[in-house]
Short mmCIF file of C-alpha atoms and ligand atoms in Angstrom, two decimals:
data_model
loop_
_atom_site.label_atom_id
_atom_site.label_comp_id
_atom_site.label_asym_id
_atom_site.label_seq_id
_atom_site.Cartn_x
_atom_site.Cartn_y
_atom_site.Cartn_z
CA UNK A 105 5.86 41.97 65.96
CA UNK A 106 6.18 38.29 65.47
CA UNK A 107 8.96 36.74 63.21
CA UNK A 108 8.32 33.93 60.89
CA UNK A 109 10.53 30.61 60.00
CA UNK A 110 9.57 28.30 57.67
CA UNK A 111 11.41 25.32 55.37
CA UNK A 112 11.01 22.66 53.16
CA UNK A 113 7.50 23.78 51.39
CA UNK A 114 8.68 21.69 48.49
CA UNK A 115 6.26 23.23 45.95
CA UNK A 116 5.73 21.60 42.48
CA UNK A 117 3.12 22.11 40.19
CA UNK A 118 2.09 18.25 40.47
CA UNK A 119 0.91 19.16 44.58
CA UNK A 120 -0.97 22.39 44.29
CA UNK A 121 -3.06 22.30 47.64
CA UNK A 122 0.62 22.93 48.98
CA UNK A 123 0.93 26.28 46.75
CA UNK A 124 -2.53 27.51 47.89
CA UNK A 125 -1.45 26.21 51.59
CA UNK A 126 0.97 28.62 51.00
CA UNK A 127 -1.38 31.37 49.51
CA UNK A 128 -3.41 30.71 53.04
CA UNK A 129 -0.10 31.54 54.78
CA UNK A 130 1.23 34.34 53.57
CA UNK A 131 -2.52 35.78 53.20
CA UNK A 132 -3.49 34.99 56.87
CA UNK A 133 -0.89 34.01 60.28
CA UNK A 134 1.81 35.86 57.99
CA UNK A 135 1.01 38.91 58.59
CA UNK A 136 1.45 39.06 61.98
CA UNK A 137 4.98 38.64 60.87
CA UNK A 138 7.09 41.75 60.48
CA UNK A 139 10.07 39.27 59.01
CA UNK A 140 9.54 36.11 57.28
CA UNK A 141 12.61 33.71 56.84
CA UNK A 142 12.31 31.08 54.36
CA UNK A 143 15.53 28.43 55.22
CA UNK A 144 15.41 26.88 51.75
CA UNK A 145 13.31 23.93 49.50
CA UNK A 146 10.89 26.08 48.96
CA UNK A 147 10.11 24.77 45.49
CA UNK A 148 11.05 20.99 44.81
CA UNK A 149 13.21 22.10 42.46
CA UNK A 150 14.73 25.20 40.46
CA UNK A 151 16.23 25.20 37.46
CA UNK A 152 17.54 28.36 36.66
CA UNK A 153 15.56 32.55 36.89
CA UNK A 154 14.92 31.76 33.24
CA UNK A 155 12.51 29.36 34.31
CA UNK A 156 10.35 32.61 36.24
CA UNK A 157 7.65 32.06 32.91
CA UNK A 158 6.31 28.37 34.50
CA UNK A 159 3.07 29.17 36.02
CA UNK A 160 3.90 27.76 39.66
CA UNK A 161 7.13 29.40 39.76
CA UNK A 162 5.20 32.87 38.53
CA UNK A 163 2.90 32.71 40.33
CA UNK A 164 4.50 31.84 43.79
CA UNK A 165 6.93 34.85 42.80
CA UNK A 166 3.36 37.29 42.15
CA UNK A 167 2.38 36.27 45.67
CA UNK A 168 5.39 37.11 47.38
CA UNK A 169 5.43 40.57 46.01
CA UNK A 170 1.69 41.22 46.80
CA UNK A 171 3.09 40.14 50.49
CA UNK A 172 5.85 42.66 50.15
CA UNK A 173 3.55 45.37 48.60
CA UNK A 174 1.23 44.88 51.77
CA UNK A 175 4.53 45.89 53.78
CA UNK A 176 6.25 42.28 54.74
CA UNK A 177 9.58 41.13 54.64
CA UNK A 178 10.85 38.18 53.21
CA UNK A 179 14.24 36.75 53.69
CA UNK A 180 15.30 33.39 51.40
CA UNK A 181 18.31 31.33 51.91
CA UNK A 182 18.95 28.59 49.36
CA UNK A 183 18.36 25.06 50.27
CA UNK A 184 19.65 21.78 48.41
CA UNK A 185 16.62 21.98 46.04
CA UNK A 186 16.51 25.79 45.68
CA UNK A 187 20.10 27.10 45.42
CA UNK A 188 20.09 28.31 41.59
CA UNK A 189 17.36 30.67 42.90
CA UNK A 190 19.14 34.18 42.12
CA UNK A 191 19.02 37.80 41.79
CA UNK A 192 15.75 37.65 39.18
CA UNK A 193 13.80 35.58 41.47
CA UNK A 194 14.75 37.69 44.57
CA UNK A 195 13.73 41.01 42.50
CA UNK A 196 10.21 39.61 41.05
CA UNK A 197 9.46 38.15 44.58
CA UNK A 198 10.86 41.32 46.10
CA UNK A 199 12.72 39.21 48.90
CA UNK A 200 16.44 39.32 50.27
CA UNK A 201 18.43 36.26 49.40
CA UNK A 202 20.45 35.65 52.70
CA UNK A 203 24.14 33.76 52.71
CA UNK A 204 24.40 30.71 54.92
CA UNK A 205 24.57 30.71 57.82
CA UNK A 206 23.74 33.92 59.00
CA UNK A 207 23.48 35.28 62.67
CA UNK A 208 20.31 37.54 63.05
CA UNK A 209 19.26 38.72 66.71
CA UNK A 210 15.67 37.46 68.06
CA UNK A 211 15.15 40.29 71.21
CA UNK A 212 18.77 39.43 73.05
CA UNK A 213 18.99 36.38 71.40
CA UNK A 214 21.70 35.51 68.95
CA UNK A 215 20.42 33.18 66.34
CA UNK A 216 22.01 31.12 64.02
CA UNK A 217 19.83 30.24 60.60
CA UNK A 218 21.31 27.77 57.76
CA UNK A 219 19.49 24.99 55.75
CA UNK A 220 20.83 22.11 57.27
CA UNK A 221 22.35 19.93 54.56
CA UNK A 222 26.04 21.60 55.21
CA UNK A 223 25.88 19.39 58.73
CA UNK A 224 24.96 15.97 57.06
CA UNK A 225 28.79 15.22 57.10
CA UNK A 226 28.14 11.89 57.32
CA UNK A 227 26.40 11.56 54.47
CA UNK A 228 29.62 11.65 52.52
CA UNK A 229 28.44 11.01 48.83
CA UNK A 230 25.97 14.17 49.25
CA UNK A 231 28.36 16.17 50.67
CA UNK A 232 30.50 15.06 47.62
CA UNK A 233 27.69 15.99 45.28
CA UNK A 234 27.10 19.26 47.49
CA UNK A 235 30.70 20.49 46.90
CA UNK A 236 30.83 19.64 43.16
CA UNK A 237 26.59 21.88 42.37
CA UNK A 238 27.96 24.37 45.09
CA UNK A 239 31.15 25.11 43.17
CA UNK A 240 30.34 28.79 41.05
CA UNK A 241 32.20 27.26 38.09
CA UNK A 242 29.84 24.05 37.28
CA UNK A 243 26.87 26.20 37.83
CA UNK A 244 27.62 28.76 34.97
CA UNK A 245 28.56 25.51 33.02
CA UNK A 246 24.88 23.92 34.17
CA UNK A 247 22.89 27.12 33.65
CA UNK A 248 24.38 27.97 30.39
CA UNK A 249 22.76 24.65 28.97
CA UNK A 250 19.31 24.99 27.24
CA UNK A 251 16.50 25.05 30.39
CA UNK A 252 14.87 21.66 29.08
CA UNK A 253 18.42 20.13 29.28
CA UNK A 254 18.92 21.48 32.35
CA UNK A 255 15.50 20.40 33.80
CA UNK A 256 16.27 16.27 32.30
CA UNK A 257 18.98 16.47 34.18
CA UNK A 258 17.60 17.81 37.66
CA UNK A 259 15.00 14.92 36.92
CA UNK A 260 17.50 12.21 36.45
CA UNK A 261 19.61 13.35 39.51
CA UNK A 262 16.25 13.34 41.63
CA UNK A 263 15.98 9.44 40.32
CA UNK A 264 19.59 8.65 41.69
CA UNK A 265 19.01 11.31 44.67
CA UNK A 266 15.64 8.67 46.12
CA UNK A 267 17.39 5.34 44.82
CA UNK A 268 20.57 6.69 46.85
CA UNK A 269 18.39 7.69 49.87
CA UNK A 270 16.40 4.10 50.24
CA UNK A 271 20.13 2.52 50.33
CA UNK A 272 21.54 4.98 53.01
CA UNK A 273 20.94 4.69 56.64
CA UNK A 274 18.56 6.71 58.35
CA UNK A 275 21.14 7.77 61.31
CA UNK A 276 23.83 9.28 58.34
CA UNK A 277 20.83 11.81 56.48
CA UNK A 278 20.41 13.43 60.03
CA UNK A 279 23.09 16.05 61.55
CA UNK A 280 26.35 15.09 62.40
CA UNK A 281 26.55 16.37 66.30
CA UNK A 282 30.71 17.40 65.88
CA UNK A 283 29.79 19.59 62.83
CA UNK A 284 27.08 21.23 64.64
CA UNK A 285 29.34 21.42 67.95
CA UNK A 286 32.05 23.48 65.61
CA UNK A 287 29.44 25.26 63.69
CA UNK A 288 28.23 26.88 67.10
CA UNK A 289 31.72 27.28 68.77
CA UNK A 290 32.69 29.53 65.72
CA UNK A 291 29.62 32.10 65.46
CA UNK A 292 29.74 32.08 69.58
CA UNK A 293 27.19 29.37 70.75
CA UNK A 294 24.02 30.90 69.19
CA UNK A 295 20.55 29.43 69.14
CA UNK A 296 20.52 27.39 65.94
CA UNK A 297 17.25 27.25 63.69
CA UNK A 298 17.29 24.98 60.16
CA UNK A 299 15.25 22.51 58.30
CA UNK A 300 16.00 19.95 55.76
CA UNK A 301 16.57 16.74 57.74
CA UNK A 302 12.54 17.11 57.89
CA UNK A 303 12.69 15.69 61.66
CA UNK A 304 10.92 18.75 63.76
CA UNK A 305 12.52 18.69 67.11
CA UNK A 306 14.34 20.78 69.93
CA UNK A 307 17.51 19.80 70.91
CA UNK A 308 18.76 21.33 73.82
CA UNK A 309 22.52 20.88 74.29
CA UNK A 310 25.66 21.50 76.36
CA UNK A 311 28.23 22.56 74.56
CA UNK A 312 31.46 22.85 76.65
CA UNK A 313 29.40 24.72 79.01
CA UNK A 314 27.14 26.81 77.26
CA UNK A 315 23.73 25.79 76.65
CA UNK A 316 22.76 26.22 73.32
CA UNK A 317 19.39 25.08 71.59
CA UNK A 318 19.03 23.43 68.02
CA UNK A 319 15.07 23.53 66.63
CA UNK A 320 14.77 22.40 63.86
CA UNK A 321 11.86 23.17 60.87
CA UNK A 322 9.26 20.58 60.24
CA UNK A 323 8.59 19.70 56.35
CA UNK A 324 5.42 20.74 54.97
CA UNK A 325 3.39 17.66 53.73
CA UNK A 326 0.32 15.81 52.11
CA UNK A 327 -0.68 13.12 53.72
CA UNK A 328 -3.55 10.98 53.65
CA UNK A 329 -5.07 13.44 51.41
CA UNK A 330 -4.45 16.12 53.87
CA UNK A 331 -2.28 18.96 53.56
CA UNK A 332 -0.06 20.56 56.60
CA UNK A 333 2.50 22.68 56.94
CA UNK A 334 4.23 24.40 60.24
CA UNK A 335 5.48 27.92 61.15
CA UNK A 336 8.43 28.70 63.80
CA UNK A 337 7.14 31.48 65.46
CA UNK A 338 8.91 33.92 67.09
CA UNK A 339 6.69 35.90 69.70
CA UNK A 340 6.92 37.19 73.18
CA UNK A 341 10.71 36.22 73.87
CA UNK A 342 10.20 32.54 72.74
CA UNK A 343 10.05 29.96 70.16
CA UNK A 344 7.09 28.26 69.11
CA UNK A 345 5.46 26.08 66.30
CA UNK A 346 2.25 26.62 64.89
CA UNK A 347 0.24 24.54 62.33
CA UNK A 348 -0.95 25.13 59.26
CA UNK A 349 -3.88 23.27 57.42
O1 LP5 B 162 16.45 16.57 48.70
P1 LP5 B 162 16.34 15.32 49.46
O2 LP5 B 162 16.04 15.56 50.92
O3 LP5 B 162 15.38 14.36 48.84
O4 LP5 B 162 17.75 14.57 49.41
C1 LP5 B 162 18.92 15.26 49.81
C2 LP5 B 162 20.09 14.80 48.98
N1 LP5 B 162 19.80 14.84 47.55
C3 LP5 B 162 19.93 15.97 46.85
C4 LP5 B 162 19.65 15.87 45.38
C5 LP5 B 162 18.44 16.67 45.06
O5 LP5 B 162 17.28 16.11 45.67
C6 LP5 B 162 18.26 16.70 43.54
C7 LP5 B 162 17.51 17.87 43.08
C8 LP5 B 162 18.33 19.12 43.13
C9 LP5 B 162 17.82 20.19 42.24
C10 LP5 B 162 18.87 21.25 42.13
C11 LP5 B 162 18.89 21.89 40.82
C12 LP5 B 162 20.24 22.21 40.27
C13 LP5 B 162 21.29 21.19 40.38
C14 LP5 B 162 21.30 20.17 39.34
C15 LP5 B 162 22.07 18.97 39.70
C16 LP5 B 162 22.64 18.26 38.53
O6 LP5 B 162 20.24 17.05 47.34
C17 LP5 B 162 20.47 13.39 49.35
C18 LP5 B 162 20.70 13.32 50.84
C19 LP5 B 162 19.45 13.77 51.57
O7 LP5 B 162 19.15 15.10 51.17
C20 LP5 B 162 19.56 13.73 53.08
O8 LP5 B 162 20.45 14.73 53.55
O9 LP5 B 162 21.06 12.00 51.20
O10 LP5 B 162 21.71 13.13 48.69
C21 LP5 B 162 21.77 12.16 47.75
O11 LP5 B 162 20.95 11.26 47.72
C22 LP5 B 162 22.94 12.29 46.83
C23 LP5 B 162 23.53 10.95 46.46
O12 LP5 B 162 23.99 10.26 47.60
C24 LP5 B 162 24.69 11.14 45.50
C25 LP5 B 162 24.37 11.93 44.25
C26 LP5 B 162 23.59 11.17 43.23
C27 LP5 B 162 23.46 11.93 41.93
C28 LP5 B 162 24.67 11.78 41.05
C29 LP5 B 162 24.43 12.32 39.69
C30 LP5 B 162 25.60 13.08 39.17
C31 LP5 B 162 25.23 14.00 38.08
C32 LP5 B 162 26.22 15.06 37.84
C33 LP5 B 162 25.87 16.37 38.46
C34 LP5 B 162 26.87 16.87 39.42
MN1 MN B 163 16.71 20.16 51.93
#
């Protein structure tokens, strides 16, 4: 049985060739799957379970149980669009919300799978913003506001979030090597998988003697008109990426 890794999907209601990319997916090279990990930004944005009546965020939630009725598994872990997702989500969609980072085994392999804005540490105002959206007490405060509030405020923060982003420099919105370096000392020099720096690549590294391998997810995209999107497979004792269109 294969598993599945995917990130980044970014699905919004204004890009629906990305939601029916999806559909495509989990219909088709998904089930060949027997676990499907989703390593967060899997919608653009979420507000809050309350918002579960929006048709996208329905229906994306009706497709994932279908999936799970049909016998597959589907693992979440929040990203830095996604992390309000919660336990009414997880039921509708009938997946397992997974803590970050968490250490799975692929055959021998130990495995390391987190999102992969935690090892932006240069990026210090995000990891400033991070810490304050993270923090259990401001999101009660956020998600006991009305969900129209909330979502005027997710829109102006996205406004600051891209003005913000076209000021910073490209090297500080990628990984910081030192936090990666520490991050694999302390779960035992795993292979690492994650996503969100949307910069698909394998890094293969030497840390302090033990080489250790960092791939991370490629972004799924319209471009040109054209949609595409990429799976991390995991088949036959190795790694490898497959494209969707
Ligand atoms: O997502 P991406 O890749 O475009 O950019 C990220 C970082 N930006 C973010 C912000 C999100 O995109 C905004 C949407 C989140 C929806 C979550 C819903 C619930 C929370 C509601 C929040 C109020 O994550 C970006 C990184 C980039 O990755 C690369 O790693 O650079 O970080 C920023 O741009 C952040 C800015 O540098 C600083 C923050 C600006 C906003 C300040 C507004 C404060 C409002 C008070 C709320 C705490
Ligand atoms: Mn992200």
């Amino acid at each position: 049985m294969q598993i599945h890794f995917i990130s980044d999907l970014h699905l919004s209601a204004d890009r629906p060739s990305l939601t029916a990319l999806f559909e495509r997916y989990l219909a088709g090279p998904a089930r060949e799957a027997g676990s499907v990990y989703i390593l967060g930004d899997l919608f653009e944005y979420w507000a809050g379970d309350d918002d579960l009546d929006d048709p996208l965020n329905r229906g994306v939630a009706e497709t994932l149980a279908r999936f799970a009725a049909d016998g597959g598994k589907v693992y979440f872990m929040a990203g830095n669009r996604d992390f309000l997702l919660g336990k009414e989500f997880a039921t509708r969609a009938h997946l397992q919300i997974l803590q970050e980072p968490t250490l799975i085994r692929l055959s021998e392999q130990r495995t390391l799978l987190c999102h992969g804005d935690g090892l932006c540490t240069d990026d210090l105002a995000y990891q400033a913003f991070r810490k304050q959206v993270r923090d259990p007490a401001w999101q009660a405060q956020f998600l006991a506001q009305p969900l129209a509030i909330r979502k005027q405020i997710i829109a102006g923060v996205r406004m600051k979030s891209e003005t913000a982003k076209s000021e910073k420099d490209a090297a500080i919105m990628d990984v910081n090597e030192d936090a990666v370096a520490s991050l694999l000392r302390e779960h035992g020099y795993p292979l690492l998988i994650h996503g969100h720096t949307h910069r698909p690549a394998v890094h293969t590294l030497d840390m302090e003697g033990h080489g250790c391998q960092r791939w991370v997810l490629a972004d799924w995209r319209i471009q040109a008109g054209r949609v595409s999107g990429e799976v991390l497979v995991w088949a036959d004792g190795k790694l490898s990426r497959q494209p969707l269109n």
